[in-house]
PDB file of C-alpha atoms in Angstrom:
ATOM      1  CA  MET A   1     -21.323 -36.667  -4.379  1.00  0.00           C
ATOM      2  CA  GLY A   2     -20.184 -33.115  -5.675  1.00  0.00           C
ATOM      3  CA  ASN A   3     -19.976 -30.052  -3.655  1.00  0.00           C
ATOM      4  CA  ARG A   4     -23.231 -28.427  -3.691  1.00  0.00           C
ATOM      5  CA  SER A   5     -23.666 -24.743  -3.610  1.00  0.00           C
ATOM      6  CA  GLY A   6     -23.912 -23.189  -0.080  1.00  0.00           C
ATOM      7  CA  SER A   7     -22.551 -26.291   1.682  1.00  0.00           C
ATOM      8  CA  GLY A   8     -19.216 -25.988   3.070  1.00  0.00           C
ATOM      9  CA  PRO A   9     -17.590 -25.731   6.606  1.00  0.00           C
ATOM     10  CA  GLN A  10     -21.097 -24.267   7.659  1.00  0.00           C
ATOM     11  CA  GLY A  11     -23.063 -27.067   6.196  1.00  0.00           C
ATOM     12  CA  PRO A  12     -25.966 -26.948   4.008  1.00  0.00           C
ATOM     13  CA  ALA A  13     -27.976 -24.483   6.390  1.00  0.00           C
ATOM     14  CA  THR A  14     -26.010 -21.701   5.208  1.00  0.00           C
ATOM     15  CA  GLY A  15     -28.282 -21.139   2.295  1.00  0.00           C
ATOM     16  CA  VAL A  16     -31.623 -21.209   4.984  1.00  0.00           C
ATOM     17  CA  GLU A  17     -29.553 -18.676   7.176  1.00  0.00           C
ATOM     18  CA  ARG A  18     -29.230 -16.381   4.302  1.00  0.00           C
ATOM     19  CA  GLU A  19     -32.671 -16.579   3.300  1.00  0.00           C
ATOM     20  CA  LEU A  20     -34.018 -16.169   6.812  1.00  0.00           C
ATOM     21  CA  LYS A  21     -31.535 -13.006   7.096  1.00  0.00           C
ATOM     22  CA  ARG A  22     -33.101 -11.780   3.825  1.00  0.00           C
ATOM     23  CA  LEU A  23     -36.613 -12.130   5.252  1.00  0.00           C
ATOM     24  CA  GLU A  24     -35.487  -9.971   8.536  1.00  0.00           C
ATOM     25  CA  MET A  25     -34.111  -7.143   6.488  1.00  0.00           C
ATOM     26  CA  VAL A  26     -35.853  -3.819   6.998  1.00  0.00           C
ATOM     27  CA  ARG A  27     -36.027  -0.775   4.439  1.00  0.00           C
ATOM     28  CA  ILE A  28     -34.598   2.476   5.676  1.00  0.00           C
ATOM     29  CA  THR A  29     -33.775   5.828   3.699  1.00  0.00           C
ATOM     30  CA  PHE A  30     -30.978   7.753   3.707  1.00  0.00           C
ATOM     31  CA  VAL A  31     -31.781  11.465   2.942  1.00  0.00           C
ATOM     32  CA  GLN A  32     -28.908  13.691   1.723  1.00  0.00           C
ATOM     33  CA  HIS A  33     -29.147  17.350   2.695  1.00  0.00           C
ATOM     34  CA  GLY A  34     -30.035  18.217  -0.772  1.00  0.00           C
ATOM     35  CA  GLY A  35     -32.958  16.006  -0.828  1.00  0.00           C
ATOM     36  CA  ALA A  36     -31.698  12.888  -2.830  1.00  0.00           C
ATOM     37  CA  GLU A  37     -32.932   9.622  -1.262  1.00  0.00           C
ATOM     38  CA  HIS A  38     -31.159   6.313  -1.121  1.00  0.00           C
ATOM     39  CA  GLU A  39     -33.764   3.427  -0.026  1.00  0.00           C
ATOM     40  CA  ILE A  40     -31.885   0.344   1.023  1.00  0.00           C
ATOM     41  CA  GLU A  41     -32.459  -2.631   2.919  1.00  0.00           C
ATOM     42  CA  ALA A  42     -30.777  -3.153   6.233  1.00  0.00           C
ATOM     43  CA  ALA A  43     -29.983  -5.945   8.469  1.00  0.00           C
ATOM     44  CA  PRO A  44     -30.911  -5.631  12.128  1.00  0.00           C
ATOM     45  CA  GLY A  45     -27.919  -6.171  14.260  1.00  0.00           C
ATOM     46  CA  GLU A  46     -25.751  -4.136  11.786  1.00  0.00           C
ATOM     47  CA  THR A  47     -24.578  -0.612  12.049  1.00  0.00           C
ATOM     48  CA  LEU A  48     -26.237   2.317  10.181  1.00  0.00           C
ATOM     49  CA  MET A  49     -22.763   3.103   8.945  1.00  0.00           C
ATOM     50  CA  ARG A  50     -21.773  -0.077   7.779  1.00  0.00           C
ATOM     51  CA  THR A  51     -25.352  -0.478   6.131  1.00  0.00           C
ATOM     52  CA  ALA A  52     -24.835   2.905   4.455  1.00  0.00           C
ATOM     53  CA  LEU A  53     -21.336   1.969   3.263  1.00  0.00           C
ATOM     54  CA  ASP A  54     -22.189  -1.306   1.851  1.00  0.00           C
ATOM     55  CA  ASN A  55     -24.819   0.186  -0.173  1.00  0.00           C
ATOM     56  CA  ASP A  56     -22.773   3.339  -1.564  1.00  0.00           C
ATOM     57  CA  VAL A  57     -24.794   5.973   0.309  1.00  0.00           C
ATOM     58  CA  PRO A  58     -23.303   9.252  -0.308  1.00  0.00           C
ATOM     59  CA  GLY A  59     -22.456  11.538   2.713  1.00  0.00           C
ATOM     60  CA  ILE A  60     -21.541   8.393   4.935  1.00  0.00           C
ATOM     61  CA  ILE A  61     -17.876   8.453   4.856  1.00  0.00           C
ATOM     62  CA  GLY A  62     -16.888   6.243   8.046  1.00  0.00           C
ATOM     63  CA  GLU A  63     -13.329   7.653   7.960  1.00  0.00           C
ATOM     64  CA  CYS A  64     -12.400   5.833  11.049  1.00  0.00           C
ATOM     65  CA  GLY A  65     -14.084   2.553  10.226  1.00  0.00           C
ATOM     66  CA  GLY A  66     -16.321   2.644  12.984  1.00  0.00           C
ATOM     67  CA  GLU A  67     -13.859   3.175  15.889  1.00  0.00           C
ATOM     68  CA  LEU A  68     -15.662   6.368  17.236  1.00  0.00           C
ATOM     69  CA  ALA A  69     -12.489   8.387  16.192  1.00  0.00           C
ATOM     70  CA  CYS A  70     -14.118  10.816  13.629  1.00  0.00           C
ATOM     71  CA  ALA A  71     -17.641  12.262  12.896  1.00  0.00           C
ATOM     72  CA  THR A  72     -17.783  11.498   9.297  1.00  0.00           C
ATOM     73  CA  CYS A  73     -20.657   9.364   9.832  1.00  0.00           C
ATOM     74  CA  HIS A  74     -22.693  11.904  11.360  1.00  0.00           C
ATOM     75  CA  CYS A  75     -26.507  11.679  10.755  1.00  0.00           C
ATOM     76  CA  TYR A  76     -29.740  12.840  12.066  1.00  0.00           C
ATOM     77  CA  LEU A  77     -32.279  10.321  13.645  1.00  0.00           C
ATOM     78  CA  ASP A  78     -36.105  10.809  13.987  1.00  0.00           C
ATOM     79  CA  PRO A  79     -36.715  11.922  17.846  1.00  0.00           C
ATOM     80  CA  THR A  80     -39.181   9.207  18.069  1.00  0.00           C
ATOM     81  CA  LEU A  81     -36.519   6.618  17.029  1.00  0.00           C
ATOM     82  CA  LEU A  82     -34.041   7.909  19.478  1.00  0.00           C
ATOM     83  CA  LYS A  83     -36.179   6.991  22.206  1.00  0.00           C
ATOM     84  CA  ASP A  84     -36.421   3.492  21.168  1.00  0.00           C
ATOM     85  CA  ILE A  85     -32.742   2.855  21.009  1.00  0.00           C
ATOM     86  CA  GLU A  86     -29.626   2.499  23.042  1.00  0.00           C
ATOM     87  CA  PRO A  87     -28.552   6.106  24.194  1.00  0.00           C
ATOM     88  CA  ALA A  88     -25.447   7.942  22.819  1.00  0.00           C
ATOM     89  CA  SER A  89     -22.312   6.916  25.192  1.00  0.00           C
ATOM     90  CA  ALA A  90     -20.267   9.679  26.614  1.00  0.00           C
ATOM     91  CA  ASP A  91     -17.666   8.960  24.130  1.00  0.00           C
ATOM     92  CA  GLU A  92     -20.028   9.124  21.401  1.00  0.00           C
ATOM     93  CA  LEU A  93     -21.402  12.591  22.819  1.00  0.00           C
ATOM     94  CA  ASP A  94     -17.930  13.855  22.922  1.00  0.00           C
ATOM     95  CA  MET A  95     -17.311  13.252  19.272  1.00  0.00           C
ATOM     96  CA  LEU A  96     -20.520  14.763  18.313  1.00  0.00           C
ATOM     97  CA  GLN A  97     -19.416  18.241  19.870  1.00  0.00           C
ATOM     98  CA  GLY A  98     -16.906  18.431  17.062  1.00  0.00           C
ATOM     99  CA  ALA A  99     -19.234  17.508  14.499  1.00  0.00           C
ATOM    100  CA  ILE A 100     -20.361  20.388  12.088  1.00  0.00           C
ATOM    101  CA  ASP A 101     -24.261  21.267  12.679  1.00  0.00           C
ATOM    102  CA  ALA A 102     -24.757  18.762  15.437  1.00  0.00           C
ATOM    103  CA  THR A 103     -28.127  18.868  16.983  1.00  0.00           C
ATOM    104  CA  ALA A 104     -30.229  16.785  19.550  1.00  0.00           C
ATOM    105  CA  ASP A 105     -31.127  14.389  16.871  1.00  0.00           C
ATOM    106  CA  SER A 106     -27.470  13.716  15.959  1.00  0.00           C
ATOM    107  CA  ARG A 107     -25.786  10.416  16.266  1.00  0.00           C
ATOM    108  CA  LEU A 108     -22.805   8.641  14.871  1.00  0.00           C
ATOM    109  CA  SER A 109     -24.037   6.099  12.451  1.00  0.00           C
ATOM    110  CA  CYS A 110     -21.227   3.785  13.488  1.00  0.00           C
ATOM    111  CA  GLN A 111     -22.830   3.561  17.102  1.00  0.00           C
ATOM    112  CA  VAL A 112     -26.500   2.911  16.019  1.00  0.00           C
ATOM    113  CA  LEU A 113     -27.480  -0.761  15.478  1.00  0.00           C
ATOM    114  CA  VAL A 114     -30.424  -1.378  13.162  1.00  0.00           C
ATOM    115  CA  THR A 115     -33.351  -2.925  14.666  1.00  0.00           C
ATOM    116  CA  ARG A 116     -36.652  -4.023  13.390  1.00  0.00           C
ATOM    117  CA  GLY A 117     -38.141  -0.711  14.437  1.00  0.00           C
ATOM    118  CA  PHE A 118     -36.089   1.003  12.013  1.00  0.00           C
ATOM    119  CA  ALA A 119     -38.634  -0.252   9.300  1.00  0.00           C
ATOM    120  CA  GLY A 120     -39.615   2.885   7.255  1.00  0.00           C
ATOM    121  CA  THR A 121     -37.037   5.304   9.025  1.00  0.00           C
ATOM    122  CA  ARG A 122     -35.722   8.096   7.232  1.00  0.00           C
ATOM    123  CA  ILE A 123     -31.873   8.945   8.365  1.00  0.00           C
ATOM    124  CA  ARG A 124     -31.219  12.492   7.318  1.00  0.00           C
ATOM    125  CA  LEU A 125     -27.709  13.676   6.467  1.00  0.00           C
ATOM    126  CA  PRO A 126     -26.049  17.064   7.318  1.00  0.00           C
ATOM    127  CA  ALA A 127     -25.062  19.530   4.890  1.00  0.00           C
ATOM    128  CA  SER A 128     -21.433  18.911   5.890  1.00  0.00           C
ATOM    129  CA  GLN A 129     -21.331  15.522   4.271  1.00  0.00           C
ATOM    130  CA  ILE A 130     -22.372  15.856   0.681  1.00  0.00           C
TER     131      ILE A 130
END
């Protein structure tokens, strides 16, 4: 038999796994400081930064690649969402002190994992990341 699409070292379940992953996706919206919106699908378990970069969202740069060494993925999360996710680590809080226009709602998107609870969430971006 010939090689079927989706089969290989991981076996034929690869296509099923991709479909299940697609069904798990949640829609979130990144809102630039000027108001432009970018609605995208995000995979639970992925970081907000990786999700934004993979979908070419302007304003999320991720200069350090998610290594917690810059603040070019700074974003603002809805306060109701903040209470339902892992709190910022001491290292993230230290890095946010150097971010322009940081607020109590600020997070580094490289440190925030998407969950099903993010469905319909609006992630705002600071003016400094246009």
